Coordinates of C-alpha atoms and ligand atoms in Angstrom, one line a residue:
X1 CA 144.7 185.6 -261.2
X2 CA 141.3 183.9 -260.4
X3 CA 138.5 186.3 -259.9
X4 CA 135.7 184.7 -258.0
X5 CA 132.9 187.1 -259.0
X6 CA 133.6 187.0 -262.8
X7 CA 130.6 185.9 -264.6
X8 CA 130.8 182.1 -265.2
X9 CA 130.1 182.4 -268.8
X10 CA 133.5 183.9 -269.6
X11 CA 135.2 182.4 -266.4
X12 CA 138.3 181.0 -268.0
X13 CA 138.8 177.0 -267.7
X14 CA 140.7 177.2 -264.3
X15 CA 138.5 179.8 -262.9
X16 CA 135.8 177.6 -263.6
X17 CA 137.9 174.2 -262.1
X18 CA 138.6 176.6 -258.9
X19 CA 135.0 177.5 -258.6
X20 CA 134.1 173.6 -258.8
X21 CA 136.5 172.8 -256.5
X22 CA 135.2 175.1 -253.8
X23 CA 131.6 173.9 -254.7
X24 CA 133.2 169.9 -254.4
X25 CA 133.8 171.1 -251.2
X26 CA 130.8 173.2 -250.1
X27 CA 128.6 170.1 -250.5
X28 CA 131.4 168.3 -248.3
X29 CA 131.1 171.3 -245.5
X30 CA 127.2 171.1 -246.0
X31 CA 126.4 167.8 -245.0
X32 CA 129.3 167.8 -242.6
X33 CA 127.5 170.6 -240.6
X34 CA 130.8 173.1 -241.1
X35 CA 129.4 176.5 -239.7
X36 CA 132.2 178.3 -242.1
X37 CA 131.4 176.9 -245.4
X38 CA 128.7 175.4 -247.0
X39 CA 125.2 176.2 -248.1
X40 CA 122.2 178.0 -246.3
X41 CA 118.7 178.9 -247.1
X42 CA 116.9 182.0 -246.9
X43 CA 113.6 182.1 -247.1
X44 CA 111.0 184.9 -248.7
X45 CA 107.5 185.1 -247.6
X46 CA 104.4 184.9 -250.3
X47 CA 101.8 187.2 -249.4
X48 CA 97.6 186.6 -250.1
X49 CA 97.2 190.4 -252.4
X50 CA 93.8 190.0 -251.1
X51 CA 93.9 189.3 -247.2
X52 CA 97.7 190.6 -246.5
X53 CA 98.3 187.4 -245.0
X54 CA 101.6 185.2 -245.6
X55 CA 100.7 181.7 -246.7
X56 CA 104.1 180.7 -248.1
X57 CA 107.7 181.2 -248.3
X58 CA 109.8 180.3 -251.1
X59 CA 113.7 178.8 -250.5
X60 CA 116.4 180.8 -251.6
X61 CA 119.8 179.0 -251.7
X62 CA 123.0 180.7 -250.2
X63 CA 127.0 179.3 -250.6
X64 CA 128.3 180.7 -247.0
X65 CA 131.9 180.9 -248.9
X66 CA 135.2 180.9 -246.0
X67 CA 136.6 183.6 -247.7
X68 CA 134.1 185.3 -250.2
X69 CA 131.0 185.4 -247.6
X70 CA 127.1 184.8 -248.9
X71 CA 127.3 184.0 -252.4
X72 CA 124.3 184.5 -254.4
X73 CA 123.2 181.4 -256.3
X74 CA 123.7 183.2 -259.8
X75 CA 127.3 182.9 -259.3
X76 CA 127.2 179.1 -259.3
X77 CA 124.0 177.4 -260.0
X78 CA 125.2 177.2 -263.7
X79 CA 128.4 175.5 -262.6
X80 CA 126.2 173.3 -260.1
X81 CA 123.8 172.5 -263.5
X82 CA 126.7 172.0 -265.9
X83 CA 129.1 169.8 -263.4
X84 CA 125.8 168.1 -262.4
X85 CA 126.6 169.0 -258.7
X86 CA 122.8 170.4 -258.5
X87 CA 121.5 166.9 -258.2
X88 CA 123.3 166.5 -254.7
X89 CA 122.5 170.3 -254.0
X90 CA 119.2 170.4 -254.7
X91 CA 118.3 167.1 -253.0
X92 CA 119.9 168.8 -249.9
X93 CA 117.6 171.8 -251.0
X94 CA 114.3 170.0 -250.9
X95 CA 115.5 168.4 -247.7
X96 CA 116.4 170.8 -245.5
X97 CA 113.5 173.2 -246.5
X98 CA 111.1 170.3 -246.0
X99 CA 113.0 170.1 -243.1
X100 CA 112.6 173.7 -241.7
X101 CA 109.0 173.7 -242.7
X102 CA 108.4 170.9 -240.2
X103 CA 109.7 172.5 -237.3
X104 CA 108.0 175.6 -237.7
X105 CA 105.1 173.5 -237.4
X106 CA 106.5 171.8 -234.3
X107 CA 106.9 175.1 -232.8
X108 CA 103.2 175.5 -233.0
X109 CA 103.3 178.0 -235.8
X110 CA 100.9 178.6 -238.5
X111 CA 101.2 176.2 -241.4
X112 CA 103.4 177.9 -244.7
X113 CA 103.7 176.1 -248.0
X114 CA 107.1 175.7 -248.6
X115 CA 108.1 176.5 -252.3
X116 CA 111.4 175.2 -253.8
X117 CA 113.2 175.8 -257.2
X118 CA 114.0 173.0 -259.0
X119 CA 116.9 172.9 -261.9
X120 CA 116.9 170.9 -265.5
X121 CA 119.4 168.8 -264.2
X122 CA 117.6 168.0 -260.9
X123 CA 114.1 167.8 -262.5
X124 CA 115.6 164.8 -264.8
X125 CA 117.2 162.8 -262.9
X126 CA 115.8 159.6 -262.2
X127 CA 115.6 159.5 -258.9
X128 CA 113.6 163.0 -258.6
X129 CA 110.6 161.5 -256.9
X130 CA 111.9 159.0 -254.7
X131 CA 114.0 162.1 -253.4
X132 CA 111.2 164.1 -253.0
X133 CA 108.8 161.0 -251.8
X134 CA 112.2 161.0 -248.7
X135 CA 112.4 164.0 -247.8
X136 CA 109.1 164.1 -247.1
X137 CA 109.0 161.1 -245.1
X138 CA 111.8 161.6 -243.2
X139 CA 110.5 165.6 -242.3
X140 CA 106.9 164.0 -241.8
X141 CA 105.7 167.0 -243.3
X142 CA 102.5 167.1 -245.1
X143 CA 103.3 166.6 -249.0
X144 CA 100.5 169.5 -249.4
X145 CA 103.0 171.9 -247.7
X146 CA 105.1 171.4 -250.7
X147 CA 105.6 173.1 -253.8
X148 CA 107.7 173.1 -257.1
X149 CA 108.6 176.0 -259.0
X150 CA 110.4 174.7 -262.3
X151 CA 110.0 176.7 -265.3
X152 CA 108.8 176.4 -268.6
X153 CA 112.0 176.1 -270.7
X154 CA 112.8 173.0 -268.2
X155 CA 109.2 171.4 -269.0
X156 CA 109.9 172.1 -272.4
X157 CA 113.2 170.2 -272.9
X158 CA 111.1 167.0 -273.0
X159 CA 108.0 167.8 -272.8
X160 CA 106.0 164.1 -272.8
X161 CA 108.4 163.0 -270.0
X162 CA 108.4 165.9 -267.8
X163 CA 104.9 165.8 -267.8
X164 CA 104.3 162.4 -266.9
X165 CA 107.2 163.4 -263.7
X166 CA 105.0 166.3 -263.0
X167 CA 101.7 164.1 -262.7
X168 CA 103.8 161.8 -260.5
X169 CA 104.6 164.4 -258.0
X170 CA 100.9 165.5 -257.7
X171 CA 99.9 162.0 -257.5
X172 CA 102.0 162.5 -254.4
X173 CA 100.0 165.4 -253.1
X174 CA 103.0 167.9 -253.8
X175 CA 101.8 171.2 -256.1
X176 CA 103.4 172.0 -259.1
X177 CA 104.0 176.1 -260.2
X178 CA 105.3 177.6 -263.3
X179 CA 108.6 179.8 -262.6
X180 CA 109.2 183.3 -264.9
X181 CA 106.3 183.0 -266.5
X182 CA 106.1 184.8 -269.9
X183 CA 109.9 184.6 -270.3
X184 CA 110.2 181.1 -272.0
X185 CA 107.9 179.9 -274.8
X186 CA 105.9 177.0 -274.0
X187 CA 102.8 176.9 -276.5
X188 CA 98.9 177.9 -274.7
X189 CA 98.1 174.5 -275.6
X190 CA 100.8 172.5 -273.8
X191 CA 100.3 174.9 -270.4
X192 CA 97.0 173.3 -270.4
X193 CA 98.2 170.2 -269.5
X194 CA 100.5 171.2 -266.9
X195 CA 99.3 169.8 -264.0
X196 CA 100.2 172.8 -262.0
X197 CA 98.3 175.2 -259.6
X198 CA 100.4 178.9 -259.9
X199 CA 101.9 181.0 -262.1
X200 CA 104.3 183.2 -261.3
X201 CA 104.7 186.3 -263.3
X202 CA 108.3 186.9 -263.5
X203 CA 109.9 190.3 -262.4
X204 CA 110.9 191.4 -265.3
X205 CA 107.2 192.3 -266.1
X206 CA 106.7 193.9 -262.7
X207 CA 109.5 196.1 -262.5
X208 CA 108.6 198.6 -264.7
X209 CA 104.5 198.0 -263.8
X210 CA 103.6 201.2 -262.9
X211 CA 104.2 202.9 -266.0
X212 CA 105.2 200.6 -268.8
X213 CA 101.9 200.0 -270.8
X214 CA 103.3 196.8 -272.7
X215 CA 104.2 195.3 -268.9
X216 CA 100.6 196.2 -267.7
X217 CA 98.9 194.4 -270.8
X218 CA 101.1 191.4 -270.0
X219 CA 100.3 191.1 -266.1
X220 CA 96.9 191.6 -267.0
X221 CA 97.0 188.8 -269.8
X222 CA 98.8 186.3 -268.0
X223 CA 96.7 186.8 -264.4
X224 CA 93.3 186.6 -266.8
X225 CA 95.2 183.6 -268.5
X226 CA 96.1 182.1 -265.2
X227 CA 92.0 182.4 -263.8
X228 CA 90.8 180.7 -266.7
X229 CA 92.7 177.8 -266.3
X230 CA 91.9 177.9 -262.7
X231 CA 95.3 178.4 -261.6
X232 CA 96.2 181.3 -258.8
X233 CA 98.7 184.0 -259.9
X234 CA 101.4 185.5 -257.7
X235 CA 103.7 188.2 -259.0
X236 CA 107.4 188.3 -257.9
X237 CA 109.8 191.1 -257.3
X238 CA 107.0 193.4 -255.8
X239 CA 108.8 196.5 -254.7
X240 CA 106.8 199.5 -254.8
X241 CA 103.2 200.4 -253.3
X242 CA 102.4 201.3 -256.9
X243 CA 103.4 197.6 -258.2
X244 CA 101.1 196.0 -255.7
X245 CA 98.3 198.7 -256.3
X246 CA 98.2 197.8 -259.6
X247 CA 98.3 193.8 -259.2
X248 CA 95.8 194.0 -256.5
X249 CA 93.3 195.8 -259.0
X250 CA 93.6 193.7 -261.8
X251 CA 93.6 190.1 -259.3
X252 CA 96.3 189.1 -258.9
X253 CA 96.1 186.5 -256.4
X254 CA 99.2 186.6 -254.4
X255 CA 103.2 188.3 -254.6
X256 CA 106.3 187.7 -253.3
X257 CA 108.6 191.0 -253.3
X258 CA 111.0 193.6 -251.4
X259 CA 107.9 195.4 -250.5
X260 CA 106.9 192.6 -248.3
X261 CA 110.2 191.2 -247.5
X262 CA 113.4 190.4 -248.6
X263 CA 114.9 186.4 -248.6
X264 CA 115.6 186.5 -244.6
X265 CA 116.3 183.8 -242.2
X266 CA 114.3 180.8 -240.5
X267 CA 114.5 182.4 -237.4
X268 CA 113.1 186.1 -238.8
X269 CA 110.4 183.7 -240.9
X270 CA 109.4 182.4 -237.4
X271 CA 108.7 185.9 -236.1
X272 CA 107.0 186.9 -238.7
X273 CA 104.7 184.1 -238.5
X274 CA 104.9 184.3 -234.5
X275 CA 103.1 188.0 -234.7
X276 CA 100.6 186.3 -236.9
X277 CA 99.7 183.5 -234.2
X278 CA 99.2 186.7 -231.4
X279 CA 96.6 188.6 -233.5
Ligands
LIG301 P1 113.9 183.0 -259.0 O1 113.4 181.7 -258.6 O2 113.2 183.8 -260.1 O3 113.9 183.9 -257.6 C1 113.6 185.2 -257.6 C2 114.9 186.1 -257.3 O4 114.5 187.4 -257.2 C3 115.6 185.7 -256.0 O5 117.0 186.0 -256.3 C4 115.1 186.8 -255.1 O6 115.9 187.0 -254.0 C5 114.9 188.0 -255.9 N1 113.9 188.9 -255.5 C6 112.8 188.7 -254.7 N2 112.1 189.8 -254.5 C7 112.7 190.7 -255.2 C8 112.4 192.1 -255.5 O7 111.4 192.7 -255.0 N3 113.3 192.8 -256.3 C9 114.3 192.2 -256.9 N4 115.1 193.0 -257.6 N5 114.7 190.9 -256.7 C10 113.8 190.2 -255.9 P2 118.1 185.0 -255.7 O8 117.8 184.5 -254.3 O9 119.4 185.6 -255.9 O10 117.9 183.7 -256.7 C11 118.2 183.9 -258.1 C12 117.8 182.6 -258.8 O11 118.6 181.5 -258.4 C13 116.4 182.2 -258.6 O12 115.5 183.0 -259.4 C14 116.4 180.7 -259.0 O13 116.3 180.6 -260.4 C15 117.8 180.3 -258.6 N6 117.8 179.6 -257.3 C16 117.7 180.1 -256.0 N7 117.7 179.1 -255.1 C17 117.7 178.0 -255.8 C18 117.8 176.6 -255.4 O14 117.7 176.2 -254.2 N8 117.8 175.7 -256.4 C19 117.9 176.1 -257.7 N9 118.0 175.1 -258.7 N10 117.9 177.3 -258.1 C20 117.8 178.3 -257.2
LIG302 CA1 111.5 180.8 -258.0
LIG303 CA1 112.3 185.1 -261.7
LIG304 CA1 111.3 183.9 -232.2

């Protein structure tokens, strides 16, 4: 009795060999172009707290399942990770949103940084920046225009070696952010020699903003934390006027969130960003 949406931590062994299976052949569909199968990004735009302006979107990846429709990623990135399937998916990840971010530009549409998660798995394989150094050669798009997130538990797995990858891929011009902040535990002194340029403030901290004290004193901490080591601060999962009122007070410099948007299309990022170019 397989039960797709049963959490793949106590997915039983042949739940779990279904669910690879179907993922086997969601890469399959994916770079064969299927329209029923296969994954899809969505993208959520990153907003200046200051200005109102969207200067980024992040890439949010999708399994279009043939029988179970949009599957979140929760449901399967730990599969992905484990199986080692993420290396093939995320190199399609980095590719295709390189890719989309390119044509926007094509279309004569103001230039976005385009932010994409990275997984353990992904971030140590060998190949990581060749793949990246591709992708961006093959989308011709401007290695500024690309960002990172990977988070501090990945950076932390081996720290020496991830570090010298991380100074590799700004060598290349690509920028570097720090994922969930404040929800793994990498030491004040090894963030200083991150060569990164955001932090993002998890939502865990934001949820409860408006009337938590403990969450305030920790978004203020880590956006004063952030400043000093000249790095720029964006908050995610911004939902409520209060959330942003409170971020924009205390300078933050940037947030992603439903109060904005939600992860939505290419097509809806393009009108967004068409409104922009009228103004
Ligand atoms: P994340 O990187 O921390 O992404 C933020 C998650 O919060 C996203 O969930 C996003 O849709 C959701 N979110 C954004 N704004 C709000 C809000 O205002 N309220 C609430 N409640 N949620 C909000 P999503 O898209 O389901 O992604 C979940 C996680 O899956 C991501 O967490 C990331 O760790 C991972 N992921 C997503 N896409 C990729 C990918 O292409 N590659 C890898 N390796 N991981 C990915
Ligand atoms: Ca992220
Ligand atoms: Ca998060
Ligand atoms: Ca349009």
């Amino acid at each position: 009795n397989f039960q797709f949406y049963a959490r793949e931590m106590n997915a039983s062994v042949e739940e779990k060999l279904v669910l690879l299976d179907g993922l086997r052949n969601a890469v399959q569909a994916t770079f064969e172009g299927a329209d029923n199968n296969g994954f899809r990004l969505l993208y959520q735009p990153k907003v200046d707290l200051r200005t109102g302006r969207l200067f980024g979107v992040e890439a949010l990846i999708r399994w279009q399942h043939p029988e179970h429709g949009m599957v979140p990623p929760q449901r399967f990135i730990g599969l992905a990770e484990e199986s080692g399937l993420i290396v093939e998916i995320g190199d399609w990840v980095v590719r295709e949103a390189c890719r989309q971010a390119r044509a926007w530009m094509d279309a004569g549409l103001p230039p976005v940084t385009m932010s994409v998660n990275v997984s353990a798995r992904q971030f140590e394989e060998s190949r990581l920046v060749d793949r990246v150094a591709a992708a961006l050669r093959d989308s011709r798009l401007a290695p500024e225009l690309l960002e990172l997130e990977v988070t501090e538990s990945l950076i932390m797995r081996d720290l020496q070696k991830s570090v010298a990858k991380m100074r590799e891929l700004k060598a290349m011009g690509v920028s570097l952010s720090i994922d969930d902040f404040g929800t793994g535990y990498s030491s004040l002194s090894s963030l200083k020699t991150f060569p990164i340029s955001r932090l993002k403030i998890d939502k865990s901290f934001v949820s409860e903003l408006a009337d938590n004290p403990d969450d305030q004193a920790i978004a203020m901490a880590v956006i004063s934390l952030g400043h000093k080591l000249n790095l720029r601060v964006i908050a995610e999962g911004v939902e409520t006027e209060q959330q942003r009122a409170f971020l924009r007070e205390n300078e933050c410099d940037e947030m992603q969130g439903y109060l904005f948007s939600k992860p939505v299309t290419a097509s809806a990022i393009e009108d967004m960003l068409e409104a922009y170019a009228l103004e």
